[in-house]
XYZ file of C-alpha atoms in Angstrom:
599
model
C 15.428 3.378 16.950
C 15.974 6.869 16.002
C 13.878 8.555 14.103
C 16.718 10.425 12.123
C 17.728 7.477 10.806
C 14.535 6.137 9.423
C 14.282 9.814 7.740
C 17.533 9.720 6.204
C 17.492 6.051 4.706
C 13.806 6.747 2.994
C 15.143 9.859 1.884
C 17.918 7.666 0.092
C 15.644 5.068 -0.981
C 13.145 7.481 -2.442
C 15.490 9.754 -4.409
C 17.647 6.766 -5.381
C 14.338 4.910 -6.801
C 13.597 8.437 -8.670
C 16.810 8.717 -10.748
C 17.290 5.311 -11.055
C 13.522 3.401 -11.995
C 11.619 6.528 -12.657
C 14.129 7.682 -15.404
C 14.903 4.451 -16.612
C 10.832 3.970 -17.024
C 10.652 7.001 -18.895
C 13.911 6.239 -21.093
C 11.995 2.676 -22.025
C 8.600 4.120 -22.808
C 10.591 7.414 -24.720
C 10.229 10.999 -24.028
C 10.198 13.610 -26.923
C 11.181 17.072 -25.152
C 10.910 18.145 -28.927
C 6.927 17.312 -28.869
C 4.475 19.770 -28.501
C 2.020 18.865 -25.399
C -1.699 18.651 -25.914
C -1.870 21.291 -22.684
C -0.053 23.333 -26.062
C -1.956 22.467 -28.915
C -5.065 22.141 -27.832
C -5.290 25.209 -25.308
C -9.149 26.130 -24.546
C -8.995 28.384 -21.714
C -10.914 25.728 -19.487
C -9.472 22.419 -18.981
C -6.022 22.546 -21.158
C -4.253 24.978 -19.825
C -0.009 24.998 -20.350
C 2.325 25.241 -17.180
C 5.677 25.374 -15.994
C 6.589 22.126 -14.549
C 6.893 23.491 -11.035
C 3.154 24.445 -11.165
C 2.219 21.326 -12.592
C 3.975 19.468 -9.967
C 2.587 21.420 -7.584
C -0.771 20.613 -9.093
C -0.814 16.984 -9.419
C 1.225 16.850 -5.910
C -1.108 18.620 -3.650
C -4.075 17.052 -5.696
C -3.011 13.950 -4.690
C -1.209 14.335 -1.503
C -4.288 14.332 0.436
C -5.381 12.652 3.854
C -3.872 9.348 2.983
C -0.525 9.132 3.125
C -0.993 10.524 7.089
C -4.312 8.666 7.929
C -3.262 5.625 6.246
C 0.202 5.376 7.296
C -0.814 5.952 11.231
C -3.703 3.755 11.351
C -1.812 0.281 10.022
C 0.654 0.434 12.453
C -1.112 -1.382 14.351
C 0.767 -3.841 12.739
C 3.994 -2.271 14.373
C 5.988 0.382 11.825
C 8.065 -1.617 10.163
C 5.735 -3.177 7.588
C 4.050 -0.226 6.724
C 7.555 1.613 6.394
C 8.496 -1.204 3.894
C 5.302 -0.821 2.182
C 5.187 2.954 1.578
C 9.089 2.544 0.394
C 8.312 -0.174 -1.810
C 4.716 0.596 -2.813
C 5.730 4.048 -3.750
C 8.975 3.202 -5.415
C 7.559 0.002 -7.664
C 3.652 0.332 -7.270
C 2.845 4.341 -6.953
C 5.124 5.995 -8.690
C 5.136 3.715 -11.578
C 1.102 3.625 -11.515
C 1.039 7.730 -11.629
C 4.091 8.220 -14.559
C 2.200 5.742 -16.203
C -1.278 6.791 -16.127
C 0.188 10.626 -16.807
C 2.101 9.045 -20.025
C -0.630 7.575 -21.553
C -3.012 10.627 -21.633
C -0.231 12.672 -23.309
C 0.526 10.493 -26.083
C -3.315 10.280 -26.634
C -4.170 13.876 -26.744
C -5.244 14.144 -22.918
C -7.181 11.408 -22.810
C -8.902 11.152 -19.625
C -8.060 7.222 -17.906
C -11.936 6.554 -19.078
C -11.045 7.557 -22.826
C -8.081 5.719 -22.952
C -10.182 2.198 -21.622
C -12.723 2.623 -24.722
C -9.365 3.485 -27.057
C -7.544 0.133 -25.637
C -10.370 -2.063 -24.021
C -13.842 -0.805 -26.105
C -17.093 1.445 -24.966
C -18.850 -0.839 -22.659
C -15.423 -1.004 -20.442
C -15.497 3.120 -20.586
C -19.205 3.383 -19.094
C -18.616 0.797 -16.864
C -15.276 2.316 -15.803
C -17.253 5.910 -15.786
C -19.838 4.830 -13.210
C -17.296 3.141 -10.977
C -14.937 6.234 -10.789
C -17.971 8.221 -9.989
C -18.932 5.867 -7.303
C -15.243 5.992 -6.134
C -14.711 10.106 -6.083
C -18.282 10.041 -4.020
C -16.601 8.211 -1.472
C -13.645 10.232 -1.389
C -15.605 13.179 -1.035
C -17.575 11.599 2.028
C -14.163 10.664 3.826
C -12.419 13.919 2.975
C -15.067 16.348 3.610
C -15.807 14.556 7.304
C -12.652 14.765 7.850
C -11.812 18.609 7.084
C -14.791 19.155 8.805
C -13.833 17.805 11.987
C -10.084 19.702 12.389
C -11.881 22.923 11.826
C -15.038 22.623 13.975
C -15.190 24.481 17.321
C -15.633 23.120 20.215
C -18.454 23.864 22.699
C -18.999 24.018 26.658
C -21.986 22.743 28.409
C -23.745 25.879 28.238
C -22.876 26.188 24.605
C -20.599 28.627 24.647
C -17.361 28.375 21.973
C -14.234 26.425 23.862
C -11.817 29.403 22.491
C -8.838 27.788 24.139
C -9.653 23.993 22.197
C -11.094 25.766 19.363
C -8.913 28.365 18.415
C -6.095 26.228 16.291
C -9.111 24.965 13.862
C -11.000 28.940 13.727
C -7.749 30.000 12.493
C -6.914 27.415 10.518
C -10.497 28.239 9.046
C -10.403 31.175 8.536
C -7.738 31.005 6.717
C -8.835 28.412 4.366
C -11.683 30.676 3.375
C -9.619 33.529 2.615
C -7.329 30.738 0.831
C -9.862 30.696 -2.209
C -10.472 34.802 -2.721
C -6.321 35.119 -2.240
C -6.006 32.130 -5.328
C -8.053 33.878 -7.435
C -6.265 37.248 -7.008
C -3.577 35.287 -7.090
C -4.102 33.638 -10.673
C -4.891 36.306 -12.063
C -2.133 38.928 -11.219
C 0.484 36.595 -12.346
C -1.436 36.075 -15.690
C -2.011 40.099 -16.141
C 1.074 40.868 -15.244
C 3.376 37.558 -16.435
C 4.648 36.856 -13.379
C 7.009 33.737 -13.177
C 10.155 32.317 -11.293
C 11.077 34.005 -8.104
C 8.678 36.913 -8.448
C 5.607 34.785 -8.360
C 7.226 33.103 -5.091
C 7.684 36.143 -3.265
C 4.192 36.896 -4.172
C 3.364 33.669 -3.193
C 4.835 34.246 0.161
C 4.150 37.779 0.881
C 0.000 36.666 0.046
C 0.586 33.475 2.772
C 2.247 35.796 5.756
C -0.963 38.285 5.148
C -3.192 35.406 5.299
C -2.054 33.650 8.688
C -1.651 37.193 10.495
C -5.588 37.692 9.751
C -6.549 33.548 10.515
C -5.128 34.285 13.700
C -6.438 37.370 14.569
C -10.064 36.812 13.376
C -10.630 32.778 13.608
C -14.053 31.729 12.360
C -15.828 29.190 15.266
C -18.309 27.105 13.319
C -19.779 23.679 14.570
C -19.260 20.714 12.145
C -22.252 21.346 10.183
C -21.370 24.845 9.531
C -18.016 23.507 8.281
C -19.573 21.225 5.797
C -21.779 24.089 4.207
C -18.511 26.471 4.015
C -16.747 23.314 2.043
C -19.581 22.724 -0.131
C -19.756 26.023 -1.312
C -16.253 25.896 -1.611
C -16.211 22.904 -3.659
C -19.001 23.600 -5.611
C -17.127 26.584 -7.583
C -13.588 24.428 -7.614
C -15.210 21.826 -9.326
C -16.965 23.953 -12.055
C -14.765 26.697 -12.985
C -11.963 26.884 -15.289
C -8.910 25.006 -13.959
C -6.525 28.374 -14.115
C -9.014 30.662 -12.296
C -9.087 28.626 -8.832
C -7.489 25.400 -9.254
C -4.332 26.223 -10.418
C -3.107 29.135 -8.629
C -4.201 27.324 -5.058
C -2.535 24.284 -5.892
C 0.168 26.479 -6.301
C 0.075 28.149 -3.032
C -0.847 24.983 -1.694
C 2.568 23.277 -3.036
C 4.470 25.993 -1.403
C 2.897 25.245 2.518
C 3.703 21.503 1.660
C 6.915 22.110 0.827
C 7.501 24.348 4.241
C 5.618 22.117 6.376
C 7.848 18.994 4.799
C 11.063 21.381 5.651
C 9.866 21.654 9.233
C 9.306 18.338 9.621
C 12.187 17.109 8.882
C 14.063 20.004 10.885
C 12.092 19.059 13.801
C 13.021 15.395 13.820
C 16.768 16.301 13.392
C 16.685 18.720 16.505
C 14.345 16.135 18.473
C 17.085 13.825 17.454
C 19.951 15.328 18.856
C 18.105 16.439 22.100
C 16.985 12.520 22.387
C 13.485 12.762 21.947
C 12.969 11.192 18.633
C 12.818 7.630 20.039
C 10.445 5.564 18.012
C 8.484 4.803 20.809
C 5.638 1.990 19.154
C 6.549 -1.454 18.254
C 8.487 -2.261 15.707
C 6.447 -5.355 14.375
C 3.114 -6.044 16.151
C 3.657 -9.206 18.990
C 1.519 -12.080 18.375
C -0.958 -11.858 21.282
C -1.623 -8.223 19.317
C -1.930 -10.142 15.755
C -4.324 -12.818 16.847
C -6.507 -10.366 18.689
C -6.572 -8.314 15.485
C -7.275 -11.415 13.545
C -10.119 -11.949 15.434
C -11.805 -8.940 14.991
C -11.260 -9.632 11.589
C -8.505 -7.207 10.967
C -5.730 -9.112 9.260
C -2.737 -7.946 8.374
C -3.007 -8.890 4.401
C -4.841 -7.403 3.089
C -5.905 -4.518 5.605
C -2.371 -2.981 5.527
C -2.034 -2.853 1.963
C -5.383 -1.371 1.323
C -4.929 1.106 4.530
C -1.550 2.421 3.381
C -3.382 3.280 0.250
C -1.884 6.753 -1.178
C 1.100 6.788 0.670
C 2.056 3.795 -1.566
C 0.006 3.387 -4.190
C -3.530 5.337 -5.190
C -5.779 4.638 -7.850
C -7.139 8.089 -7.476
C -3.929 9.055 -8.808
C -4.795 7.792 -12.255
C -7.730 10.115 -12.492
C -5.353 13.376 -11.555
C -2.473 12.289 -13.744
C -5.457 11.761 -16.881
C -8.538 14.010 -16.461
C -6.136 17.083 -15.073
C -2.046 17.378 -15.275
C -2.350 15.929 -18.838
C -3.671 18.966 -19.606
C -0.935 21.044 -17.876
C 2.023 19.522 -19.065
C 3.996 21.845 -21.161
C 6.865 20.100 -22.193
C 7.192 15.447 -22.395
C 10.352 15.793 -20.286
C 8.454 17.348 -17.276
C 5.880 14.088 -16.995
C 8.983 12.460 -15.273
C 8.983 15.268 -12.300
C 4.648 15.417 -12.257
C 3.910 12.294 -12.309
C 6.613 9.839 -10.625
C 8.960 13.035 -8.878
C 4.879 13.857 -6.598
C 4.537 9.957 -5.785
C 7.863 10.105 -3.979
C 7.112 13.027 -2.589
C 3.826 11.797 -1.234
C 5.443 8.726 -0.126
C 8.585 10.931 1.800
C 5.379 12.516 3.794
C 3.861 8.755 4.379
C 7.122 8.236 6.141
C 7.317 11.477 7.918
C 3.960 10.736 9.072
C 4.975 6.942 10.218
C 8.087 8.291 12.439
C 6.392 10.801 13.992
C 3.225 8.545 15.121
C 6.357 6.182 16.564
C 7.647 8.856 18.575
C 4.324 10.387 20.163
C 3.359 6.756 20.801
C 2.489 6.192 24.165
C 3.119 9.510 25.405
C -0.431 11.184 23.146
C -2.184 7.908 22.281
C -2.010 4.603 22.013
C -4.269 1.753 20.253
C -7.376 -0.151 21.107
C -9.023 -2.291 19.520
C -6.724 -1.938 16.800
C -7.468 2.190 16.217
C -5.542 5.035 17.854
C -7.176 7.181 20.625
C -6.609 10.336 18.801
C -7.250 10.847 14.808
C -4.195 10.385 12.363
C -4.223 14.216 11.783
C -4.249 14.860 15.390
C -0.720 12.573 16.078
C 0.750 14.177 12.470
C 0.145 17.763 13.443
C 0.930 17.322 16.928
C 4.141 15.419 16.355
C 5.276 18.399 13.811
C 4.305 21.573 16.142
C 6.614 20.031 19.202
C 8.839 19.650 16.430
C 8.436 23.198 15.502
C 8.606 24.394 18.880
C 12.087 22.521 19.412
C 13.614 24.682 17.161
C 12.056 28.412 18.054
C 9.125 28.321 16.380
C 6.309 29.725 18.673
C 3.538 27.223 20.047
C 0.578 29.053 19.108
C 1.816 29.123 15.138
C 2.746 26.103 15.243
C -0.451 24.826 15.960
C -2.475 26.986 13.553
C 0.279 26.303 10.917
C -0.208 22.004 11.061
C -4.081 22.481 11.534
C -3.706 23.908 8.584
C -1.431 21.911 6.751
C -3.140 18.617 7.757
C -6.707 20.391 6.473
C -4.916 21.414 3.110
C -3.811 18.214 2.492
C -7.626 16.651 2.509
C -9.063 20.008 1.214
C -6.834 20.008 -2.212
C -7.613 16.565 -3.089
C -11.059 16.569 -2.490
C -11.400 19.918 -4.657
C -9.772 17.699 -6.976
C -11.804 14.597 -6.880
C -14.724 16.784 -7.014
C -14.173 18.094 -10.501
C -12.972 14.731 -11.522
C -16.139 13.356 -10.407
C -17.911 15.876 -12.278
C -16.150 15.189 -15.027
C -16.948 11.692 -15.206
C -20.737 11.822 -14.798
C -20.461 14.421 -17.839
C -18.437 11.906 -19.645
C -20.332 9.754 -19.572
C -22.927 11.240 -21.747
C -20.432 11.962 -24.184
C -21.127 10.552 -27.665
C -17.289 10.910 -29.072
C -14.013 9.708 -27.211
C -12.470 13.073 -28.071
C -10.409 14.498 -25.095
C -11.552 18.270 -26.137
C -14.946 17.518 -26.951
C -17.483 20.193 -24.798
C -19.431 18.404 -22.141
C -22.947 17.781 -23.262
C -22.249 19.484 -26.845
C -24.846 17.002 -28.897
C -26.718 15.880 -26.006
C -30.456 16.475 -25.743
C -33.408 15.862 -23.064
C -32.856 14.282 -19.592
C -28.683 13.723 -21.296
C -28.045 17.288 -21.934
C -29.471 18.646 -18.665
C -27.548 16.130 -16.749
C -24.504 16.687 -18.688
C -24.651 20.593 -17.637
C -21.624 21.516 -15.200
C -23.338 22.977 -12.587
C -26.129 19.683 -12.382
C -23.183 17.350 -12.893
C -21.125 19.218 -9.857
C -24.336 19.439 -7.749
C -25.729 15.953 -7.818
C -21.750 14.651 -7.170
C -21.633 17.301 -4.168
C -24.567 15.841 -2.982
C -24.271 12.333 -3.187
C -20.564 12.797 -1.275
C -21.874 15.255 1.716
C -25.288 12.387 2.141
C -22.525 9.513 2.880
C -20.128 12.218 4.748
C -22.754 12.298 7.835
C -21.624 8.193 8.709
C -18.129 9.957 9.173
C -14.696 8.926 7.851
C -14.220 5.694 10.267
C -16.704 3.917 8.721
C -15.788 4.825 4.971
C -12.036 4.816 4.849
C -12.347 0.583 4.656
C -14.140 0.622 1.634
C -12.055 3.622 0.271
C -8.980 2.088 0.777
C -10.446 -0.854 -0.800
C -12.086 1.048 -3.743
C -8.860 3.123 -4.187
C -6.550 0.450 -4.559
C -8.734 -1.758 -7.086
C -9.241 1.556 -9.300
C -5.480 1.372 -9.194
C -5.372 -2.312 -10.398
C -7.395 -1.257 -13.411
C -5.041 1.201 -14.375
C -1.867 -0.768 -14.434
C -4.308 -3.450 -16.713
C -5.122 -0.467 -19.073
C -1.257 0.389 -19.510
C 0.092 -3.219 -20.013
C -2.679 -3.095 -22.456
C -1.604 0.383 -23.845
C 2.185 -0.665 -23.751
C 1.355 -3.914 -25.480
C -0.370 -1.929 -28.443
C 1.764 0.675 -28.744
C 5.212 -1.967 -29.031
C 6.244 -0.342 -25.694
C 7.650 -3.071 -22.769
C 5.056 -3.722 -19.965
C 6.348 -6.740 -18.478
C 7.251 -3.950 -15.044
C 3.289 -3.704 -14.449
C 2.034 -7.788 -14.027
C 3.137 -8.200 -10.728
C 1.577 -5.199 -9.863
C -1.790 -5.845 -11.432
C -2.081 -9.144 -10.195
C -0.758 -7.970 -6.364
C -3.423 -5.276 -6.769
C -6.461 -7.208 -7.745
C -6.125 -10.689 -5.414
C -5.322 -7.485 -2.231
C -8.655 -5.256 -3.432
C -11.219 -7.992 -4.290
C -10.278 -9.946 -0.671
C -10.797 -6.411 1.106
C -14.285 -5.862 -0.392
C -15.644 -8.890 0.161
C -14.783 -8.381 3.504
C -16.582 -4.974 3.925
C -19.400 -6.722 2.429
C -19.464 -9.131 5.048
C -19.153 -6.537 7.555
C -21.897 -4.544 5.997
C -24.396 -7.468 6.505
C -23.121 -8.707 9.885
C -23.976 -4.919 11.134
C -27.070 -4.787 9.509
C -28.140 -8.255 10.964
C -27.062 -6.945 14.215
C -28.916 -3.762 14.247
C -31.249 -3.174 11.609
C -32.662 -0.656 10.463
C -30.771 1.631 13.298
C -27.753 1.443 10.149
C -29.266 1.398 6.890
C -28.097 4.893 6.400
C -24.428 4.173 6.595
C -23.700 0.085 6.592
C -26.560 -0.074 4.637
C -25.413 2.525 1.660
C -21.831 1.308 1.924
C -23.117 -2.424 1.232
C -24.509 -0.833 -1.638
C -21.668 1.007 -2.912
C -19.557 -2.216 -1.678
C -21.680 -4.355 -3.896
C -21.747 -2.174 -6.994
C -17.791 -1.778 -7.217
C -17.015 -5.836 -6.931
C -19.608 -6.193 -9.529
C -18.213 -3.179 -11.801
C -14.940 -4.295 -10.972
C -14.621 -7.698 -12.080
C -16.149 -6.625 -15.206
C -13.783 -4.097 -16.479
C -10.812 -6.610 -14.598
C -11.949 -9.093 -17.180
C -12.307 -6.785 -20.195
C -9.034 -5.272 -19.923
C -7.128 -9.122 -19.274
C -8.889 -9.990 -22.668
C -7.798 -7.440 -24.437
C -4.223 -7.901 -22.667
C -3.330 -11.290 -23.838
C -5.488 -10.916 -27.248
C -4.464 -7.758 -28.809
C -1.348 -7.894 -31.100
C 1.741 -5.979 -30.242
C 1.913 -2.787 -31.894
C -1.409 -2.436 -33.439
C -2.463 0.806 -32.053
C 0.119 3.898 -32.388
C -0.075 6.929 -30.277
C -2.764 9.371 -31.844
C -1.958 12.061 -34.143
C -1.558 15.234 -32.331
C -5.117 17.448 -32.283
C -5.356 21.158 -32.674
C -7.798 23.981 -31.159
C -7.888 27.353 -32.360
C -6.283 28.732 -29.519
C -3.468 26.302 -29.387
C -2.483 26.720 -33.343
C -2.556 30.811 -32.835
C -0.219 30.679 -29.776
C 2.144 27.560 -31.237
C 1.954 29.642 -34.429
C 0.664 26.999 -36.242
């Protein structure tokens, strides 16, 4: 099989599934271009903060376009390609794309409610803690997986007599250094086209002009760190994107970040066109997975349901999406009709970079890894930015940049989601000291002792930070099984929340059930499976893993538990609350908002 092909027909299917289901969801629920946004009314200068709908796209894309829909993707096909190329078109289309429109919808009619707000609106206050403490839990492990992995494309490596490896270290130095300038250049970036109101093609060319400056001094001054290094740059990193206000770092890098997406997409697809036509864009891995290959997966306990569907995970559906489209774009959206392009136009794009990602891994297959025991001899990132450089190279573009340009890509894509999952996460332990459900209500405002200290930002970011980096050091392998798991269930509780939000607000929800109940019966099998996992390897060895089977029993433990709580609370309160009985909220009002609306 060609790898054009596959390209082109999920190109179709995607687009097709945008203007077709994604508008017709929107024209069902209702869209009011007329309606003033709460990013509009209640401006603060901190978390709302109005934006053209390119740079909220580009927000809520590269927030969520992370590691998974290239890890994910690569690793199940050890199934063969052909389910999880079914899955990521069907997922994304029906599952995703739905899941992140929806969750993006909700907050908007409700004032910006974050997904935790909207569960005490719809399902009560016990379901919001509850729902708090397992999204915390959940962003923790993101962090951990994320983290471990940006870590590891950036870190140099060494020779026996400790020396740096500048030859199989350069790529990631570069890359590095580049993400370290990345920050300072945001900033600048932010604020110049604030001062001086720059919009539309002059911010591009900005934009552009910032990014060639940027790679010419990665590459001529790359930063060789070991891994540790790495994750003490990233934590100071992280530590100021999760606490300051969203348009001062946040918003401006997603921006940039968008933009390098968007090229390294472009290239990819160029590069599978031209290794097309020069006939070296054979898919080269099995289509489906034989059955000697099934059974020996099945007996190391690797099944195909409901591994694939929780491997997949954002590259067809991601309940971290939920927390994006609520605690974040909800409060960038300037204008109802752009919620269409932010939240279900990103999913498809995500999903178009699942499949890039899938044809790619079939046509390096066998010639730069292969699989045993069910993993692939190189990481995910490795075959993804690999696959894209010779595709770079095919058409002109020189090695060297080619291979700083992907490390840097395939970093980018972990780095802006787990920048974003930090401040989520820190939002979420402040929330849940929170005494109102008011989306604008100031963290910690009416708190007081051991509440209001915890509820501070810079505690709240700190004691997330550090929770993530302690379960980083048992490296992304061993997490991404329960974050898969984690990530999908989160997801299941979303759709529950909106059939419960459509149901009381008269809107149809009937498009969400299979979903939720696909979703839940998947995520609950997959976690008690880690579970058993966690205890076989602790039987086995002891003591010797109590630092990373050992803490992910716990965590394993604690979201089953958590999760068929808040499952069962939001089914209640789907088949017992009456049809129409709770309206969207009445639009609130800050200061700020009413002076620039001129209210």
């Amino acid at each position: 099989m060609n790898g054009i092909v596959i390209v082109l027909v999920a190109a179709v299917v995607l687009v097709a599934g945008y203007l077709l289901y994604g508008r017709w969801l929107a024209r069902t629920w209702g869209i009011d271009e007329k309606a003033l946004t709460p990013a509009r009314r209640m401006e603060d200068g901190k978390n709302f903060s109005p934006a053209s709908c390119f740079t909220a796209f580009s927000h809520q894309f590269s927030s969520i376009c992370g590691a998974g829909p290239v890890t994910g993707t690569i690793a199940a096909m050890m199934f063969g390609w052909l389910p999880v190329l079914l899955w990521v078109l069907v997922g994304g289309i029906f599952f995703g794309a739905v899941h992140d429109f929806g969750a993006l919808y909700a907050s908007v009619k409700n004032n910006g409610k974050s997904l935790a707000q909207l569960i005490e609106k719809y399902i009560g206050r016990t379901g919001r803690k509850l729902f708090l403490l397992f999204s915390w839990l959940f962003t923790i492990i993101v962090i951990a997986a994320f983290v471990d992995m940006v870590a590891g494309t950036f870190m140099a490596t060494f020779g026996a007599d400790g020396a740096v490896d500048a030859a199989k270290s350069y790529a990631g130095g570069a890359a590095g250094t580049i993400s370290i300038l990345f920050t300072f250049v945001a900033i600048a970036f932010g604020w110049a086209s604030r001062r001086f109101g720059l919009t539309g093609w002059k911010e591009l060319v900005l934009a552009v002009v910032l990014f060639v400056l940027m790679f010419a001094v990665g590459m001529q001054f790359p930063v060789y760190l070991d891994k540790l290094g790495w994750f003490a740059v990233i934590t100071v990193y992280l530590l100021f994107a999760a606490a300051m206000p969203i348009q001062t770092l946040k918003q401006p890098r997603d921006y940039l970040t968008s933009i390098m997406m968007i090229v390294m997409i472009a290239c990819a697809v160029v590069g599978i066109v031209v290794l097309g036509l020069n006939g070296q864009a054979t898919m080269n891995a099995p289509m489906i997975a034989d059955s000697a290959t099934l059974e020996s997966l099945s007996a190391a306990g690797k099944n195909m349901f409901p591994l694939l569907f929780v491997s997949v995970a954002c590259g067809a559906l991601s309940g971290f999406h939920s927390l994006v489209s609520t605690n974040t774009s909800s409060k960038q959206v300037s204008n109802e009709k752009d919620m269409v392009v932010v939240g279900y136009g990103a999913m498809v794009a995500e999903s178009f970079v699942g499949v890039l990602a899938i044809v790619f891994a079939a046509i390096m297959f066998g010639s730069f890894y292969t699989f045993e025991a069910g993993a692939p001899t190189a990481t995910p990132f490795q075959i993804f930015s690999q696959g894209v450089a010779s595709g770079m190279t095919a058409f002109g573009v020189d090695a060297t940049l080619a291979k700083v340009f992907m490390t840097m890509c395939v970093s980018a894509l972990a780095l802006t989601s787990v920048d974003a999952v930090a401040r989520i996460g820190r939002l979420s332990f402040q929330e849940f000291f929170a005494k109102t459900n008011d989306a604008a209500e100031e963290a910690g405002a009416d708190a007081t002792g051991v509440a209001k200290v915890a509820s501070n930002t810079w505690v709240a970011t700190v004691l997330t930070l550090a929770l993530g980096l302690a379960l980083a050091f048992g490296g992304y392998n061993n997490i991404w099984a329960l974050f898969g798991a984690s990530n999908q269930l989160l997801g299941g509780m979303t759709m529950i929340m909106l059939a419960v939000f459509c149901k009381c607000t008269g809107r149809k929800g009937w498009m969400l059930y299979v979903p939720v109940a696909f979703l839940l019966v998947s995520t609950f099998t997959s976690l008690v499976q880690s579970i058993i996992g966690c205890v076989n390897a602790l039987a086995a060895s002891g003591a010797a893993v109590i630092a990373t089977s050992g803490l992910q029993l716990v965590f394993a433990i604690l979201l089953v538990v958590l999760g068929l709580i808040v499952a069962y609370n939001c089914l209640k309160e789907l088949f017992g609350k009456a049809a129409g009985s709770l309206p969207d909220e009445e639009p609130e009002w800050s200061e700020l908002g009413r002076k620039n609306c001129g209210k």
